[in-house]
Every structure is written in C-alpha cells, then in structure tokens.
PDB file of C-alpha atoms in Angstrom:
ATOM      1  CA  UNK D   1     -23.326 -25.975   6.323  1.00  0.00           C
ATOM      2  CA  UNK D   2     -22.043 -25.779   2.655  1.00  0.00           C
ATOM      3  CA  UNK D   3     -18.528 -24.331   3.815  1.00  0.00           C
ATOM      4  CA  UNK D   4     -16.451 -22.935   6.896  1.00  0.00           C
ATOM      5  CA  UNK D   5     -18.246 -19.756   8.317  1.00  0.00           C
ATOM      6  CA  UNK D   6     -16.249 -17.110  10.452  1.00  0.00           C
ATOM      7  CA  UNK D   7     -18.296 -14.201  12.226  1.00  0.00           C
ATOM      8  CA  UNK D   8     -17.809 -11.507  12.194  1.00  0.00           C
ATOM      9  CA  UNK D   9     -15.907 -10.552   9.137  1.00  0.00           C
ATOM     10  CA  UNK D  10     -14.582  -7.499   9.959  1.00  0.00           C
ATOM     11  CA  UNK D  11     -14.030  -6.400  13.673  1.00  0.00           C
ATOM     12  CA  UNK D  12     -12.695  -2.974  15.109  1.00  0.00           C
ATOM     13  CA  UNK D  13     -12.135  -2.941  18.646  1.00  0.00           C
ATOM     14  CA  UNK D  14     -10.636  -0.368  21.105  1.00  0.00           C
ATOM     15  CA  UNK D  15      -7.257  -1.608  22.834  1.00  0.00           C
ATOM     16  CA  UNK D  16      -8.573  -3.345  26.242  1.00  0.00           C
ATOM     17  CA  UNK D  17     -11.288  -4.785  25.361  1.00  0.00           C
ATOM     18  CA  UNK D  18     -12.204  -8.564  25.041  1.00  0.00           C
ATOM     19  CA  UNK D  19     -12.972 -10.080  21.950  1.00  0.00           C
ATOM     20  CA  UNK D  20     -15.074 -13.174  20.617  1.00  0.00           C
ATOM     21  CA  UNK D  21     -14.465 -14.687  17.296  1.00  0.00           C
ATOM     22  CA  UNK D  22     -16.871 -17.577  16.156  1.00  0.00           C
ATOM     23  CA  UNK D  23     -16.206 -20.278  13.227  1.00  0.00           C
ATOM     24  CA  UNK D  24     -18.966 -22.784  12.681  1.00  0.00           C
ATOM     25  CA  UNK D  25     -16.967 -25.471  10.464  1.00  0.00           C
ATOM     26  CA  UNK D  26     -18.101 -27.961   7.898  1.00  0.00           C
ATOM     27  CA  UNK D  27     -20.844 -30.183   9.138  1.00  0.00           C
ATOM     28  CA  UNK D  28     -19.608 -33.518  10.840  1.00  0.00           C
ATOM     29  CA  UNK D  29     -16.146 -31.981  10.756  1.00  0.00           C
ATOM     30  CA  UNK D  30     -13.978 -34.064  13.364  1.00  0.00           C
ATOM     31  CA  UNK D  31     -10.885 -31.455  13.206  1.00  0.00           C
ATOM     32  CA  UNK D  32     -11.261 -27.603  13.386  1.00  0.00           C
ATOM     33  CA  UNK D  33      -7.820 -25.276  13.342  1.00  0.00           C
ATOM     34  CA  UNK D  34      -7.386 -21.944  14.353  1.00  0.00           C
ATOM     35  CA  UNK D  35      -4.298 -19.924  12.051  1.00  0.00           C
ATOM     36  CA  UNK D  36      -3.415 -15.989  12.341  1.00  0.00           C
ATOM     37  CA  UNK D  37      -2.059 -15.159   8.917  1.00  0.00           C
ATOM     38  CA  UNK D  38      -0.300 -12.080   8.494  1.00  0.00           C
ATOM     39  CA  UNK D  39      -0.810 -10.305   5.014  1.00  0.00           C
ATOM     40  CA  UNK D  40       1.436 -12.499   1.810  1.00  0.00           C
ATOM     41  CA  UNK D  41       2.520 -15.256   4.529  1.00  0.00           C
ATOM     42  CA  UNK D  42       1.626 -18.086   5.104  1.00  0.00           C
ATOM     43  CA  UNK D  43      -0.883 -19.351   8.321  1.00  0.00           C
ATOM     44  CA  UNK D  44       0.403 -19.327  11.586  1.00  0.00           C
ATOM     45  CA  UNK D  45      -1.079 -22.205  13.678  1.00  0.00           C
ATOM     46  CA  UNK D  46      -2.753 -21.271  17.143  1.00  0.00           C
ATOM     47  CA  UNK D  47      -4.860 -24.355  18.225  1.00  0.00           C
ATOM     48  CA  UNK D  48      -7.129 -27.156  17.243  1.00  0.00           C
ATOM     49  CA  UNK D  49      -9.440 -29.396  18.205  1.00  0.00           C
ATOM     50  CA  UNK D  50     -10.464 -32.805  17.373  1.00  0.00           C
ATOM     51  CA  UNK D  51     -14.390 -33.007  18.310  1.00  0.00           C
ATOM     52  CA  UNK D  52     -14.622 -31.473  21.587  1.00  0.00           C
ATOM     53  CA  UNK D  53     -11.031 -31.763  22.878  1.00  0.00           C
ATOM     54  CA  UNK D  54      -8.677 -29.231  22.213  1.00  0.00           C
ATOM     55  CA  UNK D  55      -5.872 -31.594  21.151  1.00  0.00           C
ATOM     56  CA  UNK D  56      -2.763 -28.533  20.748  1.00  0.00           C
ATOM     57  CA  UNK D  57      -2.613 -25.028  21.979  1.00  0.00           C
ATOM     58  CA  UNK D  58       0.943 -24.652  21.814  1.00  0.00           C
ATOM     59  CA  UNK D  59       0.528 -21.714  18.992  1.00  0.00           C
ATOM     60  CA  UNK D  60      -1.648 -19.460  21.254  1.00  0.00           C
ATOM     61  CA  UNK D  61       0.763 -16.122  22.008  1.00  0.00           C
ATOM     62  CA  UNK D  62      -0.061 -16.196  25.383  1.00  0.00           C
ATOM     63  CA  UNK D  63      -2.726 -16.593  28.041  1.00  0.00           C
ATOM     64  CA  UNK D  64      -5.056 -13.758  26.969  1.00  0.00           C
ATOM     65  CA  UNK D  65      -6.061 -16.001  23.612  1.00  0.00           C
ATOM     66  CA  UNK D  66      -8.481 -18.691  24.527  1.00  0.00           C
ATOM     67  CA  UNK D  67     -10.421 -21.509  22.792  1.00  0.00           C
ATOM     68  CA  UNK D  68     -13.170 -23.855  22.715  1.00  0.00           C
ATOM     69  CA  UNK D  69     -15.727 -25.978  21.036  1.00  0.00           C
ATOM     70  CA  UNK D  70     -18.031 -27.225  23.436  1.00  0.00           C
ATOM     71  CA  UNK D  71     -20.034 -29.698  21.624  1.00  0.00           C
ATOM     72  CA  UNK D  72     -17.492 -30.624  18.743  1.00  0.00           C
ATOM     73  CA  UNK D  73     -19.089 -28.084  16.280  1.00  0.00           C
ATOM     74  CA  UNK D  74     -18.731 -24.542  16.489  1.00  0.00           C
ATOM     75  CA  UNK D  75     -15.314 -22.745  17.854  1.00  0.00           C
ATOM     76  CA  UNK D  76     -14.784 -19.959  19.485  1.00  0.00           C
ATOM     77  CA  UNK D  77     -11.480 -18.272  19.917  1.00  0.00           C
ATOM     78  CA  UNK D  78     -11.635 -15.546  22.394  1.00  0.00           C
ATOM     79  CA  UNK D  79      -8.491 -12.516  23.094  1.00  0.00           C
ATOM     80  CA  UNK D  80      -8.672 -10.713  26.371  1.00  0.00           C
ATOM     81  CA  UNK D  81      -7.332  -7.195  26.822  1.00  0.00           C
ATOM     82  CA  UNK D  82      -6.499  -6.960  22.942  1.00  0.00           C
ATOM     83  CA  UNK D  83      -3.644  -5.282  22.124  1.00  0.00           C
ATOM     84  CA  UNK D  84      -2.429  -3.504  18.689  1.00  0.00           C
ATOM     85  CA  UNK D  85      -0.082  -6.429  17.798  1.00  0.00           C
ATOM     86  CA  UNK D  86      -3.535  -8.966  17.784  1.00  0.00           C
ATOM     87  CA  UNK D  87      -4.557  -6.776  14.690  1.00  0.00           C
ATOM     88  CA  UNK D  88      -4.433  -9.815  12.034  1.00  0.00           C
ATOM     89  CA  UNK D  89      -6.564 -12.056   9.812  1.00  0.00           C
ATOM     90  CA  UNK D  90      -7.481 -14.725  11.906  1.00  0.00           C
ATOM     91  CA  UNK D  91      -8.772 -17.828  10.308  1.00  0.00           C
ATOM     92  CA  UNK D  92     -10.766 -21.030  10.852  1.00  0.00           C
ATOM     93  CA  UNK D  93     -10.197 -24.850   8.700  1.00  0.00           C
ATOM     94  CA  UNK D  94     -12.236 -27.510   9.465  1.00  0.00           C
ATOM     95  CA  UNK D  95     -10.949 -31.327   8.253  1.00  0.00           C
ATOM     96  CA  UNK D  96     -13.656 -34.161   8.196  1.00  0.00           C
ATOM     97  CA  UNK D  97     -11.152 -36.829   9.961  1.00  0.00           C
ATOM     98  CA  UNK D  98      -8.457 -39.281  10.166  1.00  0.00           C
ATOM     99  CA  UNK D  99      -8.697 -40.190   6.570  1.00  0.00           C
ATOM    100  CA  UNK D 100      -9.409 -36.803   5.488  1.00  0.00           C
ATOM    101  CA  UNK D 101      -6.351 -34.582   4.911  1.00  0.00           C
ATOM    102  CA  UNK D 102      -7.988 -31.590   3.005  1.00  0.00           C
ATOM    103  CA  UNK D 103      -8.171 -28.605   5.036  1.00  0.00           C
ATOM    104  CA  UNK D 104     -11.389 -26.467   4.034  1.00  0.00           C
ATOM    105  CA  UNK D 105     -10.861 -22.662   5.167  1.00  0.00           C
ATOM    106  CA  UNK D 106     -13.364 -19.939   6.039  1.00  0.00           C
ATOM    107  CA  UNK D 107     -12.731 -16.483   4.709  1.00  0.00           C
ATOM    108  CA  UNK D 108     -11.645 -15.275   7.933  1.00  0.00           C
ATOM    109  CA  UNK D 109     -11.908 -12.637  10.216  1.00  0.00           C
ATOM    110  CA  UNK D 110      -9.953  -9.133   9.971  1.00  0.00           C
ATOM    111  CA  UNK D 111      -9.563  -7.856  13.471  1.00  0.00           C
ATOM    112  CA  UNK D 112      -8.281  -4.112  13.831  1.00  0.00           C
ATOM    113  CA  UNK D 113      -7.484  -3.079  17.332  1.00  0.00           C
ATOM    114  CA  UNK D 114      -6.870   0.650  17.705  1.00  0.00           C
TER     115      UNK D 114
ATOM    116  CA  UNK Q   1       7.989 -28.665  17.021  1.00  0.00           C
ATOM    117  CA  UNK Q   2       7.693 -29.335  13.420  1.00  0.00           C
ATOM    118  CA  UNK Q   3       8.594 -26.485  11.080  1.00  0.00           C
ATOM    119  CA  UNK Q   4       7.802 -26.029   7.427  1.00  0.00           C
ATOM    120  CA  UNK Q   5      10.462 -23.891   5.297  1.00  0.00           C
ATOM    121  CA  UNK Q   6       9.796 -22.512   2.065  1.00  0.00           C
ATOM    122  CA  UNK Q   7      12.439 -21.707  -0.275  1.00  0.00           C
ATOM    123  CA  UNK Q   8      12.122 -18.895  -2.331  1.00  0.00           C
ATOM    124  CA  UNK Q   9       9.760 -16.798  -0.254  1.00  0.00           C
ATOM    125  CA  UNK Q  10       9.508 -14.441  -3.472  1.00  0.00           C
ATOM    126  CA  UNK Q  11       9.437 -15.612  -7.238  1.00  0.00           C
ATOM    127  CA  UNK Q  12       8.944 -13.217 -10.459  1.00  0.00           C
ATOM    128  CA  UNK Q  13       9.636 -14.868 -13.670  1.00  0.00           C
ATOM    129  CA  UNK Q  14       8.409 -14.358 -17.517  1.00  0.00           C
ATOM    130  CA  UNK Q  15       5.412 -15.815 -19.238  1.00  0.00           C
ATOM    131  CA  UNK Q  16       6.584 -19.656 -20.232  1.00  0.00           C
ATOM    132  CA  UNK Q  17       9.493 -20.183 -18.141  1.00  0.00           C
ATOM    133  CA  UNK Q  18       9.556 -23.031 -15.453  1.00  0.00           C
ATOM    134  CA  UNK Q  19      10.034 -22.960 -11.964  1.00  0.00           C
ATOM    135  CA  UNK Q  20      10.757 -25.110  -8.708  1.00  0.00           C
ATOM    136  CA  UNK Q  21       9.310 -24.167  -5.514  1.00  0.00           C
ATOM    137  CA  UNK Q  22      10.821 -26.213  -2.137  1.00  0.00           C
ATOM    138  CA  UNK Q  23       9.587 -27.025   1.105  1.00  0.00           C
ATOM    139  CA  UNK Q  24      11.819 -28.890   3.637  1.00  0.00           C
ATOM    140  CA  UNK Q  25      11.972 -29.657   7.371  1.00  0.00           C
ATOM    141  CA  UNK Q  26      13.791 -31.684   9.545  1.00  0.00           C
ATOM    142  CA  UNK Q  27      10.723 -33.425  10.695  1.00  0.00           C
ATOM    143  CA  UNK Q  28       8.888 -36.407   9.170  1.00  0.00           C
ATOM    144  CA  UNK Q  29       5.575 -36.297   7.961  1.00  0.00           C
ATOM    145  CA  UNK Q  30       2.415 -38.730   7.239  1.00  0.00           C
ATOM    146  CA  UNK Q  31       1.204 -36.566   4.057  1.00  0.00           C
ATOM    147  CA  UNK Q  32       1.968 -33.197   2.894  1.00  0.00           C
ATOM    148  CA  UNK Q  33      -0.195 -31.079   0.973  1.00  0.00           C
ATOM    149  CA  UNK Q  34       0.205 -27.667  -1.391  1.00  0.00           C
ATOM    150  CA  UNK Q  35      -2.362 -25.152  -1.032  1.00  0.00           C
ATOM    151  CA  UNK Q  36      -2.578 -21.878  -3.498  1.00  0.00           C
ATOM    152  CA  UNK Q  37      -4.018 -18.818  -1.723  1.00  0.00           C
ATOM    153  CA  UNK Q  38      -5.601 -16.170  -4.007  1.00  0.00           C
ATOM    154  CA  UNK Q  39      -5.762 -12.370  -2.382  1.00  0.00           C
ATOM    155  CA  UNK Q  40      -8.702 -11.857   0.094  1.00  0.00           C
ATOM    156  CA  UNK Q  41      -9.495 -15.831   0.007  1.00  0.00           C
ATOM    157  CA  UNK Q  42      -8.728 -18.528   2.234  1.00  0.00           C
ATOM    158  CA  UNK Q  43      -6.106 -21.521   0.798  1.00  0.00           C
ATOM    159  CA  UNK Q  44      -7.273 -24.357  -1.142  1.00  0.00           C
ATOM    160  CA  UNK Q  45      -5.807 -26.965  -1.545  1.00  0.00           C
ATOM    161  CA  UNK Q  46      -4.274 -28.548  -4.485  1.00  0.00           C
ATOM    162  CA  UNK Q  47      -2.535 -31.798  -3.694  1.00  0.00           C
ATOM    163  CA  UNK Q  48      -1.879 -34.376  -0.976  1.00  0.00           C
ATOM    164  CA  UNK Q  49       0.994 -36.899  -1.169  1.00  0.00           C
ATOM    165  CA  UNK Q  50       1.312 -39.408   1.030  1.00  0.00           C
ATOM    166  CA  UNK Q  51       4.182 -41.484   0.141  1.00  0.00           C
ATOM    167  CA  UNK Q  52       7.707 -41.512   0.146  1.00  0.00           C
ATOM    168  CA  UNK Q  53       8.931 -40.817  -3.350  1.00  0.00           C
ATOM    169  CA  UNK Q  54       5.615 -40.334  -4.838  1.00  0.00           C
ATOM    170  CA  UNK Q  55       5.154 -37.603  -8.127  1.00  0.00           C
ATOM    171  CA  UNK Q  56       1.790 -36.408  -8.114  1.00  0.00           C
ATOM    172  CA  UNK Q  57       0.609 -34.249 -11.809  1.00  0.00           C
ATOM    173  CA  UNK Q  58      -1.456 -31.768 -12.122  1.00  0.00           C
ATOM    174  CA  UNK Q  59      -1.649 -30.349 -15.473  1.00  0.00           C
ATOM    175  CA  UNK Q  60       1.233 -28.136 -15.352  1.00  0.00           C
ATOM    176  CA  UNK Q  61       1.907 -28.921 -12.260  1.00  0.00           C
ATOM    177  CA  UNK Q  62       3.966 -31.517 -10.571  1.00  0.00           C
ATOM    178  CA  UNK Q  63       4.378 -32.158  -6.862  1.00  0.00           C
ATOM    179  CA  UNK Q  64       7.278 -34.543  -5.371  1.00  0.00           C
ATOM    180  CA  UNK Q  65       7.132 -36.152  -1.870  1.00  0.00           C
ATOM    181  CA  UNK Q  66      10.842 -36.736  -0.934  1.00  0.00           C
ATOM    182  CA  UNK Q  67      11.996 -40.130   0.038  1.00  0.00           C
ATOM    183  CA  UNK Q  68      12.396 -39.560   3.606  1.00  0.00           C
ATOM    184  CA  UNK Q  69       8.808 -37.852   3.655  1.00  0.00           C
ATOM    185  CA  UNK Q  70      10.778 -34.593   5.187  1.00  0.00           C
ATOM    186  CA  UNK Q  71      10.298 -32.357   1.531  1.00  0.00           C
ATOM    187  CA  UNK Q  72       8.283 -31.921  -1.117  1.00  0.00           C
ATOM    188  CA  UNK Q  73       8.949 -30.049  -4.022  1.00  0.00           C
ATOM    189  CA  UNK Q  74       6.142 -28.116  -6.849  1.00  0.00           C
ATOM    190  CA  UNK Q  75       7.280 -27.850 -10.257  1.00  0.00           C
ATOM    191  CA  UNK Q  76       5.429 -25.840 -12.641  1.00  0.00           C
ATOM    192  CA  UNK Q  77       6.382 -26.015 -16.352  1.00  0.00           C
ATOM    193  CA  UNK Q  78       5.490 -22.843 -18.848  1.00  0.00           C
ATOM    194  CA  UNK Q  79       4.339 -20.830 -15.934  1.00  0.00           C
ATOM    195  CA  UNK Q  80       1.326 -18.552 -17.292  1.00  0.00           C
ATOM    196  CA  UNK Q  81      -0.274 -15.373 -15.261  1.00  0.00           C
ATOM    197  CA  UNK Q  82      -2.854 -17.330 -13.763  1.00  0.00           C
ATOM    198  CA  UNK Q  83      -0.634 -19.385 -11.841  1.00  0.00           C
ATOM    199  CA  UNK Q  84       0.258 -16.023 -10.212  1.00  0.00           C
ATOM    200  CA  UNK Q  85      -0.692 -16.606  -6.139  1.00  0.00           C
ATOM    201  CA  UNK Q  86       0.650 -17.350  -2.779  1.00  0.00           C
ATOM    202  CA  UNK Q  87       1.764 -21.121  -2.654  1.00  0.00           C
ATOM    203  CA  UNK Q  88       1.618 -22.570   0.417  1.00  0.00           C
ATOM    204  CA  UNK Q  89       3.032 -25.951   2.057  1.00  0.00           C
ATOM    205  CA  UNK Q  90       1.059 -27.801   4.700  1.00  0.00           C
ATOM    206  CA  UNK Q  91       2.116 -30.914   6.762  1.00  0.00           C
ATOM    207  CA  UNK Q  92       0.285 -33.243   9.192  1.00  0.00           C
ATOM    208  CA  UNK Q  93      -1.965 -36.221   8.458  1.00  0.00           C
ATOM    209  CA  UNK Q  94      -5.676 -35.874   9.027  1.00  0.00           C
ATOM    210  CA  UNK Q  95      -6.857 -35.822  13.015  1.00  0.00           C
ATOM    211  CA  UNK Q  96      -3.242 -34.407  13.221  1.00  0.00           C
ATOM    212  CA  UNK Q  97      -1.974 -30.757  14.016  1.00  0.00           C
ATOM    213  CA  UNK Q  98      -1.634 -28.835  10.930  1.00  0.00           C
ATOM    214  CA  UNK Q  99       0.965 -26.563  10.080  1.00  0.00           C
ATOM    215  CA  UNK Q 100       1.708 -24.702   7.254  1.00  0.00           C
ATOM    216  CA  UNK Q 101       5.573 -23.339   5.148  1.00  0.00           C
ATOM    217  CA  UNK Q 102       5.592 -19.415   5.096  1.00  0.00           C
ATOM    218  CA  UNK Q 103       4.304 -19.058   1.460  1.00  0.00           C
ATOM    219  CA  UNK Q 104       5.818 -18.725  -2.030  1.00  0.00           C
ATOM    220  CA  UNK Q 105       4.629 -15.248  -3.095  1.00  0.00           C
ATOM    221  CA  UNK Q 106       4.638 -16.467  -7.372  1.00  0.00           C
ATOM    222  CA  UNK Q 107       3.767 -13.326  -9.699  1.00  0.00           C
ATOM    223  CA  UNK Q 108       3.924 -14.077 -13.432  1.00  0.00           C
ATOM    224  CA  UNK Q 109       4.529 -11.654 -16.048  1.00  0.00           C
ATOM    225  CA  UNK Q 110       3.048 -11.285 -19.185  1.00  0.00           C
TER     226      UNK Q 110
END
C-alpha cells in the first residue's frame, strides 16, 4: 500500500474484553514496530518484528498484550482482559530494512476502555 | 536497555529567537534520527545521522551527532510559528529495535 494502515481508528471497548488491533505496513517492509504514545510524549516501544519473527517484546506491559505477523506483512497486536490504564494511542511504523532507517508511521489507533 | 533523554521536555520562546534541543543516553548508537510530530498525526521524520561528529542542515535547522554517537543535538536558528510541534529523538539502525526520547513539546509565539 501507499502508507502504514492501522484498523480500526477509533475503538471503545468495555473493561474485560479482548481486543484486536491490525496494522498492514508499507509493502515489502522488512521491520514493523508497535509504540503506545501517550498524549504530547513521545512513543513508547512495545515490540517489533523483522519479517515474520518477532525480534523484541521486552516493551509489552505484561502477558495480556500479544503480537504477531504471520507471514511478514500485516501485524496484529492483541490485549486480553483490557483494562482502563490500556486506554492510549497505539501506533504502528513499518521500516523497509537494514539500510533503511526511516520509520514510516500509521495514524494510529485510539483505544478507550471504559 | 537503551534509553533516549530529552532535555527540555517543554520550550516556549518568541518569534526569531534560537534554540537548542538535546538528546543524550548512555548507550551507543548506529544512527539517530529527529522526527517532528504534528497534533493528531503520526512522526515524520526529519533527519538521520549516522556518524560520529557529523552536522547535518536543514534550512533552519541543524542536527549534530556527538562524537561518541551517544547524543545528538537540533539547533534551530530564528525559530518561526511553524516550527511549533512535538520533536522527537529516535535511535537504532535499520533491522534494529527502535526507540524513541520523550518529546520536546516546541510552541512558538508570534
């Protein structure tokens, strides 16, 4: 695709329930990176992947955020039993490889748990 | 783990003046790269430098890699309202983990 696409844009859940948030990167893409970016600060890494293999998930809060990226393209980054504190922006950058440094971001995906 | 720290977190200054923002860790890095975030948008960015030492220019702008590839510094002379924006630092070649300074939150006033 032309750019980084996150889906949805905007999600409201109820506290409990489990939530799926999709970013389909840059075609070709090598490197995709998950952030959460709280509002005037700057993005807090979570995980990333190079192709298929999740290559850090040291930033994940704990084990009710998941990721992965099956095939090297698309990403999904999936919270179990949200809670209020996972309200955030959460947002997807895809990088096109070892010579490429320029991180391209999507515009992200406000999650609201209430 | 390698941590990013931006110094001032908060900048307001007048129409024309100059100002230094600073990024600094205790960790080495292959490149580092400044990113300006605009409200509701994602970051783009707006330099890489890769080696020690190196001055990169960007119209107003000028970007410093330290020596020891640990800092970087952004410059901006005769700051104008446009520049206004969150300023963010980002280190880690490309393949590599990614992670980013807390922001400069720059406002310029007319």
């Amino acid at each position: 695709g032309a750019g980084v696409s996150q889906s949805p844009r905007y999600k409201v859940t109820k506290r409990g329930q489990d939530v799926a948030l999709r970013c389909d990167p840059i075609s070709g893409h090598v490197s995709l990176y998950w952030y959460r970016q709280a509002l005037g600060q700057g993005p807090e890494f979570l995980t990333y992947f190079n192709y298929e293999a999740q290559q850090d998930k040291s930033g994940l809060p704990n084990d009710r955020f998941s990721a992965e990226r099956p095939e090297g393209s698309i990403s999904t980054l999936t919270i179990q039993r949200t809670e209020q504190r996972d309200s955030a922006m959460y947002r997807c950058a895809s990088r096109g490889g070892q010579l490429a440094t320029e991180a391209f971001f999507g515009q992200g995906t406000r999650l609201t748990v209430v | 783990t390698q941590l990013l720290e931006q110094s001032p977190q908060f900048l307001s200054i007048q129409e024309g003046e100059n100002l230094t923002v600073y990024c600094n860790s205790s960790s080495v890095f292959s490149s580092l790269q400044w990113y300006r975030q605009e409200p509701g948008e994602g970051p783009v960015l707006l330099v890489t430098v890769v080696t020690g030492g190196e001055v990169k220019k960007l119209k107003r702008l000028t970007f410093q890699f330290g020596d020891a590839r640990k800092d970087s510094s952004l410059h901006i002379t005769a700051a104008q309202p446009g520049d206004t924006g969150l300023y963010l630092c980002a280190g880690g070649g490309g393949a590599q983990k990614l992670v980013f300074g807390q922001g400069t939150r720059l406002t310029i006033n007319p």
